[in-house]
PDB file of C-alpha atoms in Angstrom:
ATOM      1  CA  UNK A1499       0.000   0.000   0.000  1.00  0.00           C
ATOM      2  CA  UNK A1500       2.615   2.256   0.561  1.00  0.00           C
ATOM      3  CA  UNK A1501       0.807   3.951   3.233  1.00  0.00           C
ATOM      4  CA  UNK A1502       3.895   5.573   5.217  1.00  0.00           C
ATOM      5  CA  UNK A1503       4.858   7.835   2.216  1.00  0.00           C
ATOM      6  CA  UNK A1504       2.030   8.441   1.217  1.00  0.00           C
ATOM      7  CA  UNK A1505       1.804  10.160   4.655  1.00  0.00           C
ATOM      8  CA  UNK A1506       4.625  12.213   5.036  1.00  0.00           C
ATOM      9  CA  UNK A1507       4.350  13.342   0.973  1.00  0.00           C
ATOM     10  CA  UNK A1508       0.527  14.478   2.002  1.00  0.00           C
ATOM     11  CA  UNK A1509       2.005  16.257   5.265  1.00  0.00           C
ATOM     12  CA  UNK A1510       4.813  18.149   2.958  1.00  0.00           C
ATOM     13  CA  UNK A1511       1.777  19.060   0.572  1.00  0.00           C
ATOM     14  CA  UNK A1512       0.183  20.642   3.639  1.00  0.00           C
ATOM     15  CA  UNK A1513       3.523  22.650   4.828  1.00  0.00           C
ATOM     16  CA  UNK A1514       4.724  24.112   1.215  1.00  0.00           C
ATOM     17  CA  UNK A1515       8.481  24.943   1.517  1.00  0.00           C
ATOM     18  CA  UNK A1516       9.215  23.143   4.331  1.00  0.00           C
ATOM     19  CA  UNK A1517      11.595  20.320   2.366  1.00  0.00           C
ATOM     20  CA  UNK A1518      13.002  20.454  -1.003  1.00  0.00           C
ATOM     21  CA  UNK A1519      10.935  18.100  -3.752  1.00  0.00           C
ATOM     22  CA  UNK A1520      14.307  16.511  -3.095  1.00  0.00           C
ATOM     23  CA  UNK A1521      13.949  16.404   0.238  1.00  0.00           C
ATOM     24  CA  UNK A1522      10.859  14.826   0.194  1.00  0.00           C
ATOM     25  CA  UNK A1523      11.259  12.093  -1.891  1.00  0.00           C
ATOM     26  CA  UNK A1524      14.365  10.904  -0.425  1.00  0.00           C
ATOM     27  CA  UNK A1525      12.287  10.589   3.369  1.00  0.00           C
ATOM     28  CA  UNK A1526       9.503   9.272   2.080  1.00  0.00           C
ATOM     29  CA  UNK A1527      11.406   6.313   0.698  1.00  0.00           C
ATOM     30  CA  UNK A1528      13.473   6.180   3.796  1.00  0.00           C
ATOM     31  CA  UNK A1529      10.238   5.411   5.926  1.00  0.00           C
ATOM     32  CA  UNK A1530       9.122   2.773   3.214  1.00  0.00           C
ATOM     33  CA  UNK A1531      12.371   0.491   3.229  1.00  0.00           C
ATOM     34  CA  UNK A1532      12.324   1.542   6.996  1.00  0.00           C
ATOM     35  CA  UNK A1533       8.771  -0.223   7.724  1.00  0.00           C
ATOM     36  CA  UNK A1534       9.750  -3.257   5.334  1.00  0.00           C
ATOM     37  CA  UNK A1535      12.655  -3.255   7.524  1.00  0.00           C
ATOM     38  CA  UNK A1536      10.540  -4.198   9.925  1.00  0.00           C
ATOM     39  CA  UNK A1537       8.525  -6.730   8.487  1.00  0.00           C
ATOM     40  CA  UNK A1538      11.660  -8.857   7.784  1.00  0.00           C
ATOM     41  CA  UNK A1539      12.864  -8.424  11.544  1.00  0.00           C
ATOM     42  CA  UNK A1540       9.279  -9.213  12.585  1.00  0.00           C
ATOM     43  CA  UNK A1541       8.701 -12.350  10.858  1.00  0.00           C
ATOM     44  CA  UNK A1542      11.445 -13.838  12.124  1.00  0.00           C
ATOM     45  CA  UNK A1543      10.543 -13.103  15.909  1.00  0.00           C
ATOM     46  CA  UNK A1544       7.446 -14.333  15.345  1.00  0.00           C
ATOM     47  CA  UNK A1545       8.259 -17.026  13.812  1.00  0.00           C
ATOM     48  CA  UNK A1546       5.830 -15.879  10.778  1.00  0.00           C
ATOM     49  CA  UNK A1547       6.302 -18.249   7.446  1.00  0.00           C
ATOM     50  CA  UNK A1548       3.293 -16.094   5.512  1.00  0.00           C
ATOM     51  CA  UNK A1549       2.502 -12.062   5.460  1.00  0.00           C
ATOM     52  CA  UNK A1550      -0.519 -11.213   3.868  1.00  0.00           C
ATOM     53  CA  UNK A1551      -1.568 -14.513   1.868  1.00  0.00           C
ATOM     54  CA  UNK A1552       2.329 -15.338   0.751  1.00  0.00           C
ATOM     55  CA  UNK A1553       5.287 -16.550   1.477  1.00  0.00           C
ATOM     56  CA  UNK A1554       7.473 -14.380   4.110  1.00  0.00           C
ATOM     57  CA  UNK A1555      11.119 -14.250   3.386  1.00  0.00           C
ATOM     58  CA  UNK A1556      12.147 -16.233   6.637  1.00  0.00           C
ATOM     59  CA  UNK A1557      10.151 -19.015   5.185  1.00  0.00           C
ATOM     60  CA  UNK A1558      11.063 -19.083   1.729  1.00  0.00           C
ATOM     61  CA  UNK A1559      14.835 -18.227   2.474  1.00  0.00           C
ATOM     62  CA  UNK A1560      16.021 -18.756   5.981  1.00  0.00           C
ATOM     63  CA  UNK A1561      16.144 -16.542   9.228  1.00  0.00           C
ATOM     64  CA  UNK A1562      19.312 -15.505   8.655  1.00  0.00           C
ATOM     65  CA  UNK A1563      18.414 -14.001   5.137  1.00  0.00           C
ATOM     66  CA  UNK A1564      15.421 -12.516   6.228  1.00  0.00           C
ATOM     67  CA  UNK A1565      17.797 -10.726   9.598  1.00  0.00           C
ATOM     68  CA  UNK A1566      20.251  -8.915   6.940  1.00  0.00           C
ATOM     69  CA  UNK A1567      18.020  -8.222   4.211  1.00  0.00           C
ATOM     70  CA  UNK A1568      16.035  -6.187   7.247  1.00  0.00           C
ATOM     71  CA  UNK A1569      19.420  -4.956   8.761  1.00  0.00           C
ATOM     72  CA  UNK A1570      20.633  -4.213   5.175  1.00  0.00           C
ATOM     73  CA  UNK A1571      16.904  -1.828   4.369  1.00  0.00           C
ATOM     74  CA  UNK A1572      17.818  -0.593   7.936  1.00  0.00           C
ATOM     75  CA  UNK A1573      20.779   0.836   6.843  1.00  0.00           C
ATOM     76  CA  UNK A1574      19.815   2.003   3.347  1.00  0.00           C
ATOM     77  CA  UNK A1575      16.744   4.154   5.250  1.00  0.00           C
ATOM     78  CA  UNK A1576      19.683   5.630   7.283  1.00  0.00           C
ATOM     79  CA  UNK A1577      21.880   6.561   4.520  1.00  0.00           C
ATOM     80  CA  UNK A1578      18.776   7.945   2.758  1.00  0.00           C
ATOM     81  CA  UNK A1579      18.191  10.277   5.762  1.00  0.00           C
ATOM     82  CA  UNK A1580      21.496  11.423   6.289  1.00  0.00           C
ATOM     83  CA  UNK A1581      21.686  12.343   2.750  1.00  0.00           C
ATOM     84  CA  UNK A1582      18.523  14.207   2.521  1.00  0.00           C
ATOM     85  CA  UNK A1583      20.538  16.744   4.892  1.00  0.00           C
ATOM     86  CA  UNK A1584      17.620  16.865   7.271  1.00  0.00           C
ATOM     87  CA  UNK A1585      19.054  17.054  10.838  1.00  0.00           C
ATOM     88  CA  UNK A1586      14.959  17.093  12.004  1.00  0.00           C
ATOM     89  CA  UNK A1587      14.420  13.975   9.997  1.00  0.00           C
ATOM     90  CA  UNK A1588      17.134  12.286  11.034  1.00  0.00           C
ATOM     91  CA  UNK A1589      16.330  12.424  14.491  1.00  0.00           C
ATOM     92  CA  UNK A1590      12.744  11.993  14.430  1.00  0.00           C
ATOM     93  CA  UNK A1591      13.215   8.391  12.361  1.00  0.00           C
ATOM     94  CA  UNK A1592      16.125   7.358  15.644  1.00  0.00           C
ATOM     95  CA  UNK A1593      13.492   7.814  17.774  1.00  0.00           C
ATOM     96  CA  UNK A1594      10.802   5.970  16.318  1.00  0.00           C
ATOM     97  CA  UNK A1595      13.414   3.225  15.475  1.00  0.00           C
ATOM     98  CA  UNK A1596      13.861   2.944  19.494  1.00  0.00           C
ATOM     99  CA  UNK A1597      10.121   3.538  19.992  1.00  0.00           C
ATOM    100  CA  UNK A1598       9.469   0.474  17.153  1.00  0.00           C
ATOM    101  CA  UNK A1599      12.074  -1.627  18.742  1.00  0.00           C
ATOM    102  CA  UNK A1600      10.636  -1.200  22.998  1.00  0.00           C
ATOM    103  CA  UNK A1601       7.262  -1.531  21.387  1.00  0.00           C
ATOM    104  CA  UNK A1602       8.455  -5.275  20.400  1.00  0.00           C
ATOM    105  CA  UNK A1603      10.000  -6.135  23.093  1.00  0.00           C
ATOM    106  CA  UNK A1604       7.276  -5.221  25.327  1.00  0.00           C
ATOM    107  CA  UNK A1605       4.781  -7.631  23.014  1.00  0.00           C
ATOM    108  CA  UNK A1606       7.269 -10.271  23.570  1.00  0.00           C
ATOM    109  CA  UNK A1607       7.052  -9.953  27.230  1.00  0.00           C
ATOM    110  CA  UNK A1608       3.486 -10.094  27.053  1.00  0.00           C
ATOM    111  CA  UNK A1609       4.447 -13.375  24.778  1.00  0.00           C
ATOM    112  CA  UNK A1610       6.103 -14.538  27.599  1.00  0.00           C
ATOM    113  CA  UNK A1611       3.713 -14.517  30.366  1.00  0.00           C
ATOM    114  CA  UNK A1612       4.120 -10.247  31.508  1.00  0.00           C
ATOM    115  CA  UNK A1613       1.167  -8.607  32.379  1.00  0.00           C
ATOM    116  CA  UNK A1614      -1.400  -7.652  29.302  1.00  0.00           C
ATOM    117  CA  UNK A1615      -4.400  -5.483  29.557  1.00  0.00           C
ATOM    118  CA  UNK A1616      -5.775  -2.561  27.689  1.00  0.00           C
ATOM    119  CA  UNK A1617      -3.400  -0.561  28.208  1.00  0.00           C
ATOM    120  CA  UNK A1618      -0.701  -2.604  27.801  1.00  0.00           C
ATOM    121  CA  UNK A1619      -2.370  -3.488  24.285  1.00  0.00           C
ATOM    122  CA  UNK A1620      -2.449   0.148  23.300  1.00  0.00           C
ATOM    123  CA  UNK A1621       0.886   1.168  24.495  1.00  0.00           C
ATOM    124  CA  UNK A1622       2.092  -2.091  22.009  1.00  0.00           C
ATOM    125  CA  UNK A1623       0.250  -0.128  19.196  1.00  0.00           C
ATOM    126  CA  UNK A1624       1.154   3.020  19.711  1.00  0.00           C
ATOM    127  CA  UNK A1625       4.917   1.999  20.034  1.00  0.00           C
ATOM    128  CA  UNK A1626       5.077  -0.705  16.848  1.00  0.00           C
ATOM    129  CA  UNK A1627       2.224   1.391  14.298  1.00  0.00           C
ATOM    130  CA  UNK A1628       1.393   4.272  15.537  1.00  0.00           C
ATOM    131  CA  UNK A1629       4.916   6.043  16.434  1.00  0.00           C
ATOM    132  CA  UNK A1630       6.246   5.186  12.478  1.00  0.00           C
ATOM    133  CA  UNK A1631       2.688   7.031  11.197  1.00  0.00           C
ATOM    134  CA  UNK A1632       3.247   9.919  13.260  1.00  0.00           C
ATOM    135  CA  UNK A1633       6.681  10.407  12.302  1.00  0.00           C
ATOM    136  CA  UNK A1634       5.970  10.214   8.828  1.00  0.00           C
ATOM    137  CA  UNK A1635       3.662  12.902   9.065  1.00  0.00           C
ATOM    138  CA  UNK A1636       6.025  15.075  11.769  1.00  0.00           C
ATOM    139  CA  UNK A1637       8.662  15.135   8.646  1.00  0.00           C
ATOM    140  CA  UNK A1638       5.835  16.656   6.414  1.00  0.00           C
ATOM    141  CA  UNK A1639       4.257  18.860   8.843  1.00  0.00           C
ATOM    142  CA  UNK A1640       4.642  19.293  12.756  1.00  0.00           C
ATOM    143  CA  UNK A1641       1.177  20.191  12.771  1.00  0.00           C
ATOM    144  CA  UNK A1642       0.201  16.774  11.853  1.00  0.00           C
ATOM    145  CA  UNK A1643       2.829  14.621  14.371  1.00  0.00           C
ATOM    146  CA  UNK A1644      -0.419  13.979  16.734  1.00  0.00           C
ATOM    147  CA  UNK A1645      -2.970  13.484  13.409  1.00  0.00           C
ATOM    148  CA  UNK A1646      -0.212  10.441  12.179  1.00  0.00           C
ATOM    149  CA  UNK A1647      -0.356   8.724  15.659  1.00  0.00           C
ATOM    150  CA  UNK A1648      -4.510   8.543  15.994  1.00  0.00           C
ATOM    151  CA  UNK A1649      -4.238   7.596  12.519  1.00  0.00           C
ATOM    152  CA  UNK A1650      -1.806   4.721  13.119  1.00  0.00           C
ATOM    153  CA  UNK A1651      -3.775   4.103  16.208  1.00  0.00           C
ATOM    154  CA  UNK A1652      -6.868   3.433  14.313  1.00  0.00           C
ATOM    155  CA  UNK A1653      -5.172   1.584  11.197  1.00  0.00           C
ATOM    156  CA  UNK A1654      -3.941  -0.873  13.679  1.00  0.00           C
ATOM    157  CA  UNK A1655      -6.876  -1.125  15.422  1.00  0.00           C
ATOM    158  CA  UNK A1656      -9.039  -2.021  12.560  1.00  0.00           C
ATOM    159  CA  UNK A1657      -6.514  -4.471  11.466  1.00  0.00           C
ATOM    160  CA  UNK A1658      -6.756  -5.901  14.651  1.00  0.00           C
ATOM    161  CA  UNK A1659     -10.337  -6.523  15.054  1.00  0.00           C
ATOM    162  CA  UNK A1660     -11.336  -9.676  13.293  1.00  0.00           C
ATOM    163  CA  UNK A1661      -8.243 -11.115  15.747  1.00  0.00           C
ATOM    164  CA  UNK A1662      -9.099  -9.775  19.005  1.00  0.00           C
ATOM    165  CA  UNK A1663     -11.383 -11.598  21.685  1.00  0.00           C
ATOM    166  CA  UNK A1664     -13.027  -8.126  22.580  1.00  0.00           C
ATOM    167  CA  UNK A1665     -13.853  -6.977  19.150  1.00  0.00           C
ATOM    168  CA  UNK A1666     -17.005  -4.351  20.603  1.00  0.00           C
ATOM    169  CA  UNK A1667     -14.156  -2.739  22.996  1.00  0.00           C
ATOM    170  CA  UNK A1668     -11.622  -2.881  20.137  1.00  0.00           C
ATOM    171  CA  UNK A1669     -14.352  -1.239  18.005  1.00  0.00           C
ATOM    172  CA  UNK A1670     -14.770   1.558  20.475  1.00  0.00           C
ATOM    173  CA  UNK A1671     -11.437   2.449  20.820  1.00  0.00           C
ATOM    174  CA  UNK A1672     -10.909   2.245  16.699  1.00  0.00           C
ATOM    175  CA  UNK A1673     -14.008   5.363  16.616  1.00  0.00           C
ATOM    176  CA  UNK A1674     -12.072   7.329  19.470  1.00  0.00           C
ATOM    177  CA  UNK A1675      -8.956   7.390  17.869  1.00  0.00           C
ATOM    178  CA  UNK A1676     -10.558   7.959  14.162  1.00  0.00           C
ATOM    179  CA  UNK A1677     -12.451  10.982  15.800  1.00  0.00           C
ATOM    180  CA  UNK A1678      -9.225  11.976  17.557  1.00  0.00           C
ATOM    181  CA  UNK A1679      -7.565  12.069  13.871  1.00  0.00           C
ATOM    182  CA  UNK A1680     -10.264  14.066  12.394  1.00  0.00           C
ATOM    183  CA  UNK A1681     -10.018  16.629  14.819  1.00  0.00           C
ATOM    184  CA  UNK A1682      -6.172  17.278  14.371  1.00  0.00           C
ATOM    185  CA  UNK A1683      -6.509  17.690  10.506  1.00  0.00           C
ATOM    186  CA  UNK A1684      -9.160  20.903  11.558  1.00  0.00           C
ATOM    187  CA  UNK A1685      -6.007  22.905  12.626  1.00  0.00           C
ATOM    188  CA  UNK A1686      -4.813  22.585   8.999  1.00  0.00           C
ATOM    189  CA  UNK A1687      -5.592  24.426   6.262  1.00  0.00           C
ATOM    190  CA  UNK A1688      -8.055  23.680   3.566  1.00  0.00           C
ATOM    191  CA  UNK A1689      -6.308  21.781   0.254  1.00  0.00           C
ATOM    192  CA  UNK A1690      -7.037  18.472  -1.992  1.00  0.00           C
ATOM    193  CA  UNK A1691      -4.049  17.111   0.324  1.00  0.00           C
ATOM    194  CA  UNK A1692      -6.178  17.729   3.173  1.00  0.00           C
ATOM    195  CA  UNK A1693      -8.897  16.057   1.724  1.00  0.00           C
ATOM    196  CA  UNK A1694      -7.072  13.243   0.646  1.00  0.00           C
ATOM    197  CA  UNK A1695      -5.915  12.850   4.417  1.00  0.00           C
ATOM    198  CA  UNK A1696      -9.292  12.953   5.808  1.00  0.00           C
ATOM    199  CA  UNK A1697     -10.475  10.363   2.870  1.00  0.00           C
ATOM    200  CA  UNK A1698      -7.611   7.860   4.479  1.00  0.00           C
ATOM    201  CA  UNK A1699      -9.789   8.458   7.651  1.00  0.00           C
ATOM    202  CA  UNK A1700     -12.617   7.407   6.034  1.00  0.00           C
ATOM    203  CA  UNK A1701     -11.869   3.820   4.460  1.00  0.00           C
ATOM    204  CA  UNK A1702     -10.866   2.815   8.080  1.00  0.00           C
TER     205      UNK A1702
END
């Protein structure tokens, strides 16, 4: 889907000037290989031999392939940063790394027997979706940093809900956070990137 660009190239739209065409282009492929980065790493901690209907690469490869192809993206995204001359960028996408990585390890704990509850649950989403969607949209337009986490919040959520035991909770919390999302585009100018923001909204 290539929703993470699509993100931060709709935030830029919304902040004219604020990064070169340049600029732009280079970040939002840095957060593309950066989530696919991901994907590898996570298949392979959870022991994942299929992502969306097909083969992972862990499966069709080995673990090993699938950990330096991931490590490999991981350091393409950084290289990609650090030449789009962005010191803001660059330390915006280290943080969410971090946030990406604690969010993991915290759903392995739960894995493991740790405490899970609601909150626990939301923190998880916040940290592994939610944190990479709001930095996408940070890049574009610091206006739109809290917009890109109730967004991510919500994407998650509604990919979550035909697997979760409490789907009418799960439900409520997907409205909250779509309603939360809404709200923070209303600080942002009218514009067909607007729009097309508030239309990702809608299809969730």
């Amino acid at each position: 889907k290539m929703l993470r660009p699509t993100l931060l190239l709709l935030s830029a739209a919304t902040n004219p000037g604020h990064l070169t065409k340049e600029q732009t282009v280079m970040l939002a492929t840095a957060v593309e290989i950066l989530h696919n980065s991901t994907l590898l790493h996570d298949d392979v901690v959870d022991d994942d031999d299929y992502r969306r209907g097909r083969e992972s690469v862990k499966h069709r490869f080995s673990n090993q392939i699938a950990v330096l192809v991931g490590d490999y993206y991981l350091a393409q995204c950084m290289m990609l940063i650090h030449n789009s001359n962005n010191k803001n960028a660059e330390e915006i996408i280290n943080k969410v790394v971090a946030e990406m990585s604690l969010g993991e390890l915290i759903q392995q704990q739960v894995i493991r027997g740790g405490e899970y509850n609601d909150a626990v649950y939301l923190d998880i989403v916040d940290k592994k979706t939610a944190s990479l969607m709001s930095a996408c949209c940070q890049i574009g337009n610091e206006k739109l940093a809290a917009f890109g986490k109730h967004y991510g919040m919500a994407f998650q959520l509604r990919d979550d809900i035909s697997d979760t035991e409490d789907r009418p909770k799960t439900v409520q919390y997907l409205q909250e956070e779509k309603q939360k999302a809404y709200k923070e585009l209303e600080a942002i100018e009218e514009s067909k990137y607007k729009q097309a923001l508030t239309k990702l909204i809608d299809i969730l």
